[in-house]
Amino acid sequence: MLKESSGSALYYGGYYVILTKLFKQKRETAATWSQILSGGFAGILYQSYSYPFDTIKTNLQTGHKTFQEMIKSKFWNTSNFRNGLKVSLLRSFIVDA
């Protein structure tokens, strides 16, 4: 629940900042293209934030490693932690646009 609530704040806050500061559009009169791009980039922000939590959760649920084993190993510095991130970010841009 903490991940979702803070992630939603990051998503909607990011959307607003990208729309108003980067594209210099007012929310009420924003062009369609700027709304689409703002949503896509906000989706990337959210996924970048939540992906590490989901990776840890998946490893714990599948029984591959315990939390203590992940900390003791070099799990944090290996590609295991980033497997699938690029595809997930691309998907987030498309879905949230």
PDB file of N, CA and C in Angstrom:
ATOM      1  N   MET A   1       0.813  -1.183   0.000  1.00  0.00           N
ATOM      2  CA  MET A   1       0.000   0.000   0.000  1.00  0.00           C
ATOM      3  C   MET A   1       0.864   1.258   0.000  1.00  0.00           C
ATOM      4  N   LEU A   2       1.976   1.224   0.712  1.00  0.00           N
ATOM      5  CA  LEU A   2       2.879   2.369   0.738  1.00  0.00           C
ATOM      6  C   LEU A   2       3.474   2.606  -0.646  1.00  0.00           C
ATOM      7  N   LYS A   3       3.818   1.523  -1.347  1.00  0.00           N
ATOM      8  CA  LYS A   3       4.374   1.652  -2.692  1.00  0.00           C
ATOM      9  C   LYS A   3       3.366   2.298  -3.630  1.00  0.00           C
ATOM     10  N   GLU A   4       2.117   1.867  -3.555  1.00  0.00           N
ATOM     11  CA  GLU A   4       1.089   2.390  -4.451  1.00  0.00           C
ATOM     12  C   GLU A   4       0.761   3.849  -4.162  1.00  0.00           C
ATOM     13  N   SER A   5       0.627   4.193  -2.895  1.00  0.00           N
ATOM     14  CA  SER A   5       0.265   5.576  -2.577  1.00  0.00           C
ATOM     15  C   SER A   5       1.396   6.547  -2.907  1.00  0.00           C
ATOM     16  N   SER A   6       2.612   6.203  -2.568  1.00  0.00           N
ATOM     17  CA  SER A   6       3.725   7.089  -2.907  1.00  0.00           C
ATOM     18  C   SER A   6       3.997   7.073  -4.408  1.00  0.00           C
ATOM     19  N   GLY A   7       3.802   5.926  -5.058  1.00  0.00           N
ATOM     20  CA  GLY A   7       3.967   5.843  -6.503  1.00  0.00           C
ATOM     21  C   GLY A   7       2.931   6.656  -7.248  1.00  0.00           C
ATOM     22  N   SER A   8       1.694   6.649  -6.755  1.00  0.00           N
ATOM     23  CA  SER A   8       0.647   7.458  -7.378  1.00  0.00           C
ATOM     24  C   SER A   8       0.939   8.944  -7.231  1.00  0.00           C
ATOM     25  N   ALA A   9       1.444   9.339  -6.078  1.00  0.00           N
ATOM     26  CA  ALA A   9       1.825  10.741  -5.882  1.00  0.00           C
ATOM     27  C   ALA A   9       2.942  11.118  -6.846  1.00  0.00           C
ATOM     28  N   LEU A  10       3.898  10.220  -7.042  1.00  0.00           N
ATOM     29  CA  LEU A  10       4.981  10.464  -7.986  1.00  0.00           C
ATOM     30  C   LEU A  10       4.446  10.548  -9.410  1.00  0.00           C
ATOM     31  N   TYR A  11       3.518   9.652  -9.766  1.00  0.00           N
ATOM     32  CA  TYR A  11       2.959   9.646 -11.120  1.00  0.00           C
ATOM     33  C   TYR A  11       2.207  10.943 -11.410  1.00  0.00           C
ATOM     34  N   TYR A  12       1.239  11.281 -10.556  1.00  0.00           N
ATOM     35  CA  TYR A  12       0.417  12.463 -10.820  1.00  0.00           C
ATOM     36  C   TYR A  12       1.212  13.756 -10.659  1.00  0.00           C
ATOM     37  N   GLY A  13       2.109  13.792  -9.694  1.00  0.00           N
ATOM     38  CA  GLY A  13       2.979  14.957  -9.548  1.00  0.00           C
ATOM     39  C   GLY A  13       3.902  15.117 -10.738  1.00  0.00           C
ATOM     40  N   GLY A  14       4.467  14.003 -11.184  1.00  0.00           N
ATOM     41  CA  GLY A  14       5.335  14.023 -12.357  1.00  0.00           C
ATOM     42  C   GLY A  14       4.591  14.451 -13.610  1.00  0.00           C
ATOM     43  N   TYR A  15       3.372  13.948 -13.761  1.00  0.00           N
ATOM     44  CA  TYR A  15       2.546  14.318 -14.918  1.00  0.00           C
ATOM     45  C   TYR A  15       2.325  15.827 -14.940  1.00  0.00           C
ATOM     46  N   TYR A  16       1.952  16.379 -13.796  1.00  0.00           N
ATOM     47  CA  TYR A  16       1.668  17.807 -13.722  1.00  0.00           C
ATOM     48  C   TYR A  16       2.924  18.637 -13.997  1.00  0.00           C
ATOM     49  N   VAL A  17       4.043  18.255 -13.397  1.00  0.00           N
ATOM     50  CA  VAL A  17       5.292  19.003 -13.587  1.00  0.00           C
ATOM     51  C   VAL A  17       5.747  18.922 -15.041  1.00  0.00           C
ATOM     52  N   ILE A  18       5.701  17.745 -15.629  1.00  0.00           N
ATOM     53  CA  ILE A  18       6.113  17.590 -17.026  1.00  0.00           C
ATOM     54  C   ILE A  18       5.214  18.418 -17.938  1.00  0.00           C
ATOM     55  N   LEU A  19       3.919  18.371 -17.700  1.00  0.00           N
ATOM     56  CA  LEU A  19       2.972  19.102 -18.538  1.00  0.00           C
ATOM     57  C   LEU A  19       3.152  20.610 -18.412  1.00  0.00           C
ATOM     58  N   THR A  20       3.260  21.101 -17.182  1.00  0.00           N
ATOM     59  CA  THR A  20       3.288  22.551 -16.984  1.00  0.00           C
ATOM     60  C   THR A  20       4.679  23.169 -17.102  1.00  0.00           C
ATOM     61  N   LYS A  21       5.701  22.468 -16.675  1.00  0.00           N
ATOM     62  CA  LYS A  21       7.049  23.053 -16.696  1.00  0.00           C
ATOM     63  C   LYS A  21       7.819  22.705 -17.966  1.00  0.00           C
ATOM     64  N   LEU A  22       7.787  21.451 -18.364  1.00  0.00           N
ATOM     65  CA  LEU A  22       8.549  21.041 -19.537  1.00  0.00           C
ATOM     66  C   LEU A  22       7.871  21.482 -20.828  1.00  0.00           C
ATOM     67  N   PHE A  23       6.573  21.211 -20.935  1.00  0.00           N
ATOM     68  CA  PHE A  23       5.845  21.560 -22.153  1.00  0.00           C
ATOM     69  C   PHE A  23       5.180  22.931 -22.065  1.00  0.00           C
ATOM     70  N   LYS A  24       5.222  23.556 -20.907  1.00  0.00           N
ATOM     71  CA  LYS A  24       4.671  24.891 -20.683  1.00  0.00           C
ATOM     72  C   LYS A  24       3.221  25.002 -21.162  1.00  0.00           C
ATOM     73  N   GLN A  25       2.407  24.031 -20.731  1.00  0.00           N
ATOM     74  CA  GLN A  25       0.993  23.993 -21.081  1.00  0.00           C
ATOM     75  C   GLN A  25       0.167  24.096 -19.803  1.00  0.00           C
ATOM     76  N   LYS A  26      -0.987  24.731 -19.916  1.00  0.00           N
ATOM     77  CA  LYS A  26      -1.926  24.732 -18.794  1.00  0.00           C
ATOM     78  C   LYS A  26      -2.720  23.448 -18.851  1.00  0.00           C
ATOM     79  N   ARG A  27      -2.997  22.890 -17.690  1.00  0.00           N
ATOM     80  CA  ARG A  27      -3.685  21.606 -17.639  1.00  0.00           C
ATOM     81  C   ARG A  27      -5.043  21.651 -18.334  1.00  0.00           C
ATOM     82  N   GLU A  28      -5.745  22.751 -18.186  1.00  0.00           N
ATOM     83  CA  GLU A  28      -7.100  22.856 -18.744  1.00  0.00           C
ATOM     84  C   GLU A  28      -7.104  22.976 -20.268  1.00  0.00           C
ATOM     85  N   THR A  29      -6.052  23.565 -20.836  1.00  0.00           N
ATOM     86  CA  THR A  29      -6.035  23.817 -22.287  1.00  0.00           C
ATOM     87  C   THR A  29      -4.873  23.113 -22.988  1.00  0.00           C
ATOM     88  N   ALA A  30      -4.324  22.082 -22.387  1.00  0.00           N
ATOM     89  CA  ALA A  30      -3.151  21.409 -22.939  1.00  0.00           C
ATOM     90  C   ALA A  30      -3.486  20.690 -24.243  1.00  0.00           C
ATOM     91  N   ALA A  31      -2.538  20.718 -25.141  1.00  0.00           N
ATOM     92  CA  ALA A  31      -2.689  20.009 -26.412  1.00  0.00           C
ATOM     93  C   ALA A  31      -2.647  18.501 -26.173  1.00  0.00           C
ATOM     94  N   THR A  32      -3.266  17.758 -27.057  1.00  0.00           N
ATOM     95  CA  THR A  32      -3.340  16.303 -26.915  1.00  0.00           C
ATOM     96  C   THR A  32      -1.951  15.678 -26.883  1.00  0.00           C
ATOM     97  N   TRP A  33      -1.058  16.138 -27.770  1.00  0.00           N
ATOM     98  CA  TRP A  33       0.290  15.553 -27.836  1.00  0.00           C
ATOM     99  C   TRP A  33       1.039  15.739 -26.514  1.00  0.00           C
ATOM    100  N   SER A  34       0.852  16.906 -25.859  1.00  0.00           N
ATOM    101  CA  SER A  34       1.566  17.126 -24.594  1.00  0.00           C
ATOM    102  C   SER A  34       0.974  16.288 -23.470  1.00  0.00           C
ATOM    103  N   GLN A  35      -0.325  16.035 -23.503  1.00  0.00           N
ATOM    104  CA  GLN A  35      -0.940  15.157 -22.508  1.00  0.00           C
ATOM    105  C   GLN A  35      -0.459  13.723 -22.685  1.00  0.00           C
ATOM    106  N   ILE A  36      -0.347  13.275 -23.930  1.00  0.00           N
ATOM    107  CA  ILE A  36       0.117  11.910 -24.210  1.00  0.00           C
ATOM    108  C   ILE A  36       1.558  11.735 -23.750  1.00  0.00           C
ATOM    109  N   LEU A  37       2.435  12.666 -24.129  1.00  0.00           N
ATOM    110  CA  LEU A  37       3.843  12.548 -23.732  1.00  0.00           C
ATOM    111  C   LEU A  37       4.018  12.684 -22.225  1.00  0.00           C
ATOM    112  N   SER A  38       3.273  13.579 -21.602  1.00  0.00           N
ATOM    113  CA  SER A  38       3.364  13.737 -20.146  1.00  0.00           C
ATOM    114  C   SER A  38       2.938  12.460 -19.429  1.00  0.00           C
ATOM    115  N   GLY A  39       1.865  11.840 -19.905  1.00  0.00           N
ATOM    116  CA  GLY A  39       1.421  10.580 -19.317  1.00  0.00           C
ATOM    117  C   GLY A  39       2.437   9.470 -19.499  1.00  0.00           C
ATOM    118  N   GLY A  40       3.046   9.408 -20.677  1.00  0.00           N
ATOM    119  CA  GLY A  40       4.059   8.389 -20.933  1.00  0.00           C
ATOM    120  C   GLY A  40       5.281   8.557 -20.047  1.00  0.00           C
ATOM    121  N   PHE A  41       5.773   9.787 -19.932  1.00  0.00           N
ATOM    122  CA  PHE A  41       6.944  10.031 -19.089  1.00  0.00           C
ATOM    123  C   PHE A  41       6.630   9.840 -17.607  1.00  0.00           C
ATOM    124  N   ALA A  42       5.417  10.196 -17.192  1.00  0.00           N
ATOM    125  CA  ALA A  42       5.009   9.969 -15.803  1.00  0.00           C
ATOM    126  C   ALA A  42       4.938   8.465 -15.516  1.00  0.00           C
ATOM    127  N   GLY A  43       4.496   7.677 -16.499  1.00  0.00           N
ATOM    128  CA  GLY A  43       4.482   6.223 -16.348  1.00  0.00           C
ATOM    129  C   GLY A  43       5.884   5.655 -16.173  1.00  0.00           C
ATOM    130  N   ILE A  44       6.842   6.212 -16.900  1.00  0.00           N
ATOM    131  CA  ILE A  44       8.236   5.783 -16.758  1.00  0.00           C
ATOM    132  C   ILE A  44       8.751   6.128 -15.354  1.00  0.00           C
ATOM    133  N   LEU A  45       8.396   7.316 -14.856  1.00  0.00           N
ATOM    134  CA  LEU A  45       8.793   7.686 -13.487  1.00  0.00           C
ATOM    135  C   LEU A  45       8.257   6.683 -12.475  1.00  0.00           C
ATOM    136  N   TYR A  46       6.971   6.373 -12.593  1.00  0.00           N
ATOM    137  CA  TYR A  46       6.347   5.449 -11.644  1.00  0.00           C
ATOM    138  C   TYR A  46       6.996   4.064 -11.723  1.00  0.00           C
ATOM    139  N   GLN A  47       7.211   3.573 -12.928  1.00  0.00           N
ATOM    140  CA  GLN A  47       7.779   2.230 -13.080  1.00  0.00           C
ATOM    141  C   GLN A  47       9.221   2.180 -12.590  1.00  0.00           C
ATOM    142  N   SER A  48       9.972   3.245 -12.808  1.00  0.00           N
ATOM    143  CA  SER A  48      11.350   3.306 -12.309  1.00  0.00           C
ATOM    144  C   SER A  48      11.385   3.244 -10.789  1.00  0.00           C
ATOM    145  N   TYR A  49      10.380   3.837 -10.168  1.00  0.00           N
ATOM    146  CA  TYR A  49      10.286   3.817  -8.710  1.00  0.00           C
ATOM    147  C   TYR A  49       9.846   2.446  -8.189  1.00  0.00           C
ATOM    148  N   SER A  50       8.853   1.843  -8.819  1.00  0.00           N
ATOM    149  CA  SER A  50       8.255   0.619  -8.271  1.00  0.00           C
ATOM    150  C   SER A  50       8.956  -0.667  -8.700  1.00  0.00           C
ATOM    151  N   TYR A  51       9.735  -0.641  -9.758  1.00  0.00           N
ATOM    152  CA  TYR A  51      10.362  -1.853 -10.288  1.00  0.00           C
ATOM    153  C   TYR A  51      11.252  -2.570  -9.270  1.00  0.00           C
ATOM    154  N   PRO A  52      12.114  -1.863  -8.529  1.00  0.00           N
ATOM    155  CA  PRO A  52      12.937  -2.580  -7.540  1.00  0.00           C
ATOM    156  C   PRO A  52      12.103  -3.301  -6.483  1.00  0.00           C
ATOM    157  N   PHE A  53      11.015  -2.675  -6.025  1.00  0.00           N
ATOM    158  CA  PHE A  53      10.158  -3.326  -5.037  1.00  0.00           C
ATOM    159  C   PHE A  53       9.514  -4.586  -5.616  1.00  0.00           C
ATOM    160  N   ASP A  54       9.070  -4.509  -6.866  1.00  0.00           N
ATOM    161  CA  ASP A  54       8.441  -5.662  -7.505  1.00  0.00           C
ATOM    162  C   ASP A  54       9.442  -6.796  -7.736  1.00  0.00           C
ATOM    163  N   THR A  55      10.680  -6.435  -8.058  1.00  0.00           N
ATOM    164  CA  THR A  55      11.716  -7.450  -8.258  1.00  0.00           C
ATOM    165  C   THR A  55      11.992  -8.199  -6.953  1.00  0.00           C
ATOM    166  N   ILE A  56      12.112  -7.476  -5.874  1.00  0.00           N
ATOM    167  CA  ILE A  56      12.341  -8.106  -4.566  1.00  0.00           C
ATOM    168  C   ILE A  56      11.158  -8.991  -4.201  1.00  0.00           C
ATOM    169  N   LYS A  57       9.944  -8.475  -4.376  1.00  0.00           N
ATOM    170  CA  LYS A  57       8.734  -9.231  -4.036  1.00  0.00           C
ATOM    171  C   LYS A  57       8.658 -10.527  -4.851  1.00  0.00           C
ATOM    172  N   THR A  58       8.961 -10.449  -6.140  1.00  0.00           N
ATOM    173  CA  THR A  58       8.903 -11.637  -6.996  1.00  0.00           C
ATOM    174  C   THR A  58       9.917 -12.683  -6.553  1.00  0.00           C
ATOM    175  N   ASN A  59      11.125 -12.249  -6.230  1.00  0.00           N
ATOM    176  CA  ASN A  59      12.144 -13.198  -5.767  1.00  0.00           C
ATOM    177  C   ASN A  59      11.745 -13.855  -4.449  1.00  0.00           C
ATOM    178  N   LEU A  60      11.127 -13.106  -3.572  1.00  0.00           N
ATOM    179  CA  LEU A  60      10.682 -13.676  -2.302  1.00  0.00           C
ATOM    180  C   LEU A  60       9.530 -14.656  -2.509  1.00  0.00           C
ATOM    181  N   GLN A  61       8.581 -14.302  -3.377  1.00  0.00           N
ATOM    182  CA  GLN A  61       7.412 -15.156  -3.596  1.00  0.00           C
ATOM    183  C   GLN A  61       7.752 -16.448  -4.319  1.00  0.00           C
ATOM    184  N   THR A  62       8.712 -16.409  -5.222  1.00  0.00           N
ATOM    185  CA  THR A  62       9.069 -17.619  -5.960  1.00  0.00           C
ATOM    186  C   THR A  62      10.020 -18.511  -5.181  1.00  0.00           C
ATOM    187  N   GLY A  63      10.552 -17.998  -4.082  1.00  0.00           N
ATOM    188  CA  GLY A  63      11.429 -18.804  -3.245  1.00  0.00           C
ATOM    189  C   GLY A  63      12.837 -18.919  -3.776  1.00  0.00           C
ATOM    190  N   HIS A  64      13.201 -18.093  -4.753  1.00  0.00           N
ATOM    191  CA  HIS A  64      14.566 -18.149  -5.266  1.00  0.00           C
ATOM    192  C   HIS A  64      15.581 -17.749  -4.212  1.00  0.00           C
ATOM    193  N   LYS A  65      15.267 -16.699  -3.477  1.00  0.00           N
ATOM    194  CA  LYS A  65      16.174 -16.241  -2.431  1.00  0.00           C
ATOM    195  C   LYS A  65      15.360 -15.665  -1.290  1.00  0.00           C
ATOM    196  N   THR A  66      15.917 -15.789  -0.104  1.00  0.00           N
ATOM    197  CA  THR A  66      15.305 -15.098   1.030  1.00  0.00           C
ATOM    198  C   THR A  66      15.841 -13.670   1.044  1.00  0.00           C
ATOM    199  N   PHE A  67      15.228 -12.823   1.835  1.00  0.00           N
ATOM    200  CA  PHE A  67      15.674 -11.434   1.905  1.00  0.00           C
ATOM    201  C   PHE A  67      17.106 -11.352   2.418  1.00  0.00           C
ATOM    202  N   GLN A  68      17.438 -12.193   3.401  1.00  0.00           N
ATOM    203  CA  GLN A  68      18.795 -12.196   3.946  1.00  0.00           C
ATOM    204  C   GLN A  68      19.808 -12.635   2.878  1.00  0.00           C
ATOM    205  N   GLU A  69      19.448 -13.624   2.062  1.00  0.00           N
ATOM    206  CA  GLU A  69      20.343 -14.077   0.993  1.00  0.00           C
ATOM    207  C   GLU A  69      20.545 -12.984  -0.049  1.00  0.00           C
ATOM    208  N   MET A  70      19.490 -12.233  -0.345  1.00  0.00           N
ATOM    209  CA  MET A  70      19.625 -11.141  -1.307  1.00  0.00           C
ATOM    210  C   MET A  70      20.577 -10.069  -0.785  1.00  0.00           C
ATOM    211  N   ILE A  71      20.499  -9.781   0.507  1.00  0.00           N
ATOM    212  CA  ILE A  71      21.374  -8.764   1.083  1.00  0.00           C
ATOM    213  C   ILE A  71      22.819  -9.263   1.139  1.00  0.00           C
ATOM    214  N   LYS A  72      23.023 -10.520   1.510  1.00  0.00           N
ATOM    215  CA  LYS A  72      24.374 -11.069   1.616  1.00  0.00           C
ATOM    216  C   LYS A  72      25.034 -11.225   0.252  1.00  0.00           C
ATOM    217  N   SER A  73      24.249 -11.575  -0.760  1.00  0.00           N
ATOM    218  CA  SER A  73      24.828 -11.734  -2.094  1.00  0.00           C
ATOM    219  C   SER A  73      24.987 -10.371  -2.743  1.00  0.00           C
ATOM    220  N   LYS A  74      25.532 -10.393  -3.909  1.00  0.00           N
ATOM    221  CA  LYS A  74      25.673  -9.134  -4.651  1.00  0.00           C
ATOM    222  C   LYS A  74      24.460  -8.927  -5.542  1.00  0.00           C
ATOM    223  N   PHE A  75      23.302  -9.306  -5.035  1.00  0.00           N
ATOM    224  CA  PHE A  75      22.047  -9.207  -5.769  1.00  0.00           C
ATOM    225  C   PHE A  75      21.789  -7.785  -6.250  1.00  0.00           C
ATOM    226  N   TRP A  76      22.105  -6.805  -5.405  1.00  0.00           N
ATOM    227  CA  TRP A  76      21.791  -5.412  -5.706  1.00  0.00           C
ATOM    228  C   TRP A  76      22.632  -4.883  -6.866  1.00  0.00           C
ATOM    229  N   ASN A  77      23.805  -5.447  -7.088  1.00  0.00           N
ATOM    230  CA  ASN A  77      24.702  -4.912  -8.108  1.00  0.00           C
ATOM    231  C   ASN A  77      24.707  -5.731  -9.400  1.00  0.00           C
ATOM    232  N   THR A  78      23.902  -6.757  -9.471  1.00  0.00           N
ATOM    233  CA  THR A  78      23.928  -7.612 -10.643  1.00  0.00           C
ATOM    234  C   THR A  78      22.794  -7.285 -11.586  1.00  0.00           C
ATOM    235  N   SER A  79      22.858  -7.867 -12.749  1.00  0.00           N
ATOM    236  CA  SER A  79      21.802  -7.638 -13.736  1.00  0.00           C
ATOM    237  C   SER A  79      20.493  -8.312 -13.324  1.00  0.00           C
ATOM    238  N   ASN A  80      20.540  -9.222 -12.335  1.00  0.00           N
ATOM    239  CA  ASN A  80      19.301  -9.844 -11.848  1.00  0.00           C
ATOM    240  C   ASN A  80      18.307  -8.797 -11.373  1.00  0.00           C
ATOM    241  N   PHE A  81      18.835  -7.717 -10.852  1.00  0.00           N
ATOM    242  CA  PHE A  81      17.983  -6.664 -10.323  1.00  0.00           C
ATOM    243  C   PHE A  81      17.364  -5.823 -11.431  1.00  0.00           C
ATOM    244  N   ARG A  82      17.986  -5.837 -12.615  1.00  0.00           N
ATOM    245  CA  ARG A  82      17.525  -4.996 -13.711  1.00  0.00           C
ATOM    246  C   ARG A  82      16.965  -5.780 -14.886  1.00  0.00           C
ATOM    247  N   ASN A  83      16.888  -7.094 -14.775  1.00  0.00           N
ATOM    248  CA  ASN A  83      16.346  -7.889 -15.876  1.00  0.00           C
ATOM    249  C   ASN A  83      14.931  -7.447 -16.203  1.00  0.00           C
ATOM    250  N   GLY A  84      14.685  -7.131 -17.454  1.00  0.00           N
ATOM    251  CA  GLY A  84      13.349  -6.758 -17.892  1.00  0.00           C
ATOM    252  C   GLY A  84      12.988  -5.304 -17.679  1.00  0.00           C
ATOM    253  N   LEU A  85      13.901  -4.498 -17.148  1.00  0.00           N
ATOM    254  CA  LEU A  85      13.580  -3.099 -16.862  1.00  0.00           C
ATOM    255  C   LEU A  85      13.291  -2.315 -18.137  1.00  0.00           C
ATOM    256  N   LYS A  86      14.088  -2.502 -19.168  1.00  0.00           N
ATOM    257  CA  LYS A  86      13.891  -1.743 -20.407  1.00  0.00           C
ATOM    258  C   LYS A  86      12.519  -2.018 -21.015  1.00  0.00           C
ATOM    259  N   VAL A  87      12.150  -3.275 -21.067  1.00  0.00           N
ATOM    260  CA  VAL A  87      10.848  -3.644 -21.619  1.00  0.00           C
ATOM    261  C   VAL A  87       9.730  -3.082 -20.757  1.00  0.00           C
ATOM    262  N   SER A  88       9.911  -3.133 -19.456  1.00  0.00           N
ATOM    263  CA  SER A  88       8.904  -2.626 -18.535  1.00  0.00           C
ATOM    264  C   SER A  88       8.734  -1.107 -18.680  1.00  0.00           C
ATOM    265  N   LEU A  89       9.826  -0.384 -18.876  1.00  0.00           N
ATOM    266  CA  LEU A  89       9.734   1.063 -19.064  1.00  0.00           C
ATOM    267  C   LEU A  89       9.055   1.413 -20.378  1.00  0.00           C
ATOM    268  N   LEU A  90       9.370   0.662 -21.432  1.00  0.00           N
ATOM    269  CA  LEU A  90       8.710   0.882 -22.721  1.00  0.00           C
ATOM    270  C   LEU A  90       7.217   0.619 -22.607  1.00  0.00           C
ATOM    271  N   ARG A  91       6.862  -0.461 -21.942  1.00  0.00           N
ATOM    272  CA  ARG A  91       5.453  -0.785 -21.740  1.00  0.00           C
ATOM    273  C   ARG A  91       4.747   0.305 -20.940  1.00  0.00           C
ATOM    274  N   SER A  92       5.425   0.827 -19.920  1.00  0.00           N
ATOM    275  CA  SER A  92       4.826   1.880 -19.104  1.00  0.00           C
ATOM    276  C   SER A  92       4.556   3.135 -19.919  1.00  0.00           C
ATOM    277  N   PHE A  93       5.480   3.489 -20.805  1.00  0.00           N
ATOM    278  CA  PHE A  93       5.247   4.666 -21.631  1.00  0.00           C
ATOM    279  C   PHE A  93       4.029   4.490 -22.518  1.00  0.00           C
ATOM    280  N   ILE A  94       3.915   3.316 -23.133  1.00  0.00           N
ATOM    281  CA  ILE A  94       2.802   3.054 -24.043  1.00  0.00           C
ATOM    282  C   ILE A  94       1.471   2.997 -23.290  1.00  0.00           C
ATOM    283  N   VAL A  95       1.438   2.303 -22.176  1.00  0.00           N
ATOM    284  CA  VAL A  95       0.185   2.115 -21.441  1.00  0.00           C
ATOM    285  C   VAL A  95      -0.285   3.410 -20.797  1.00  0.00           C
ATOM    286  N   ASP A  96       0.637   4.196 -20.247  1.00  0.00           N
ATOM    287  CA  ASP A  96       0.258   5.400 -19.521  1.00  0.00           C
ATOM    288  C   ASP A  96       0.129   6.638 -20.390  1.00  0.00           C
ATOM    289  N   ALA A  97       0.478   6.527 -21.644  1.00  0.00           N
ATOM    290  CA  ALA A  97       0.383   7.687 -22.550  1.00  0.00           C
ATOM    291  C   ALA A  97      -1.053   8.052 -22.810  1.00  0.00           C
TER     292      ALA A  97
END
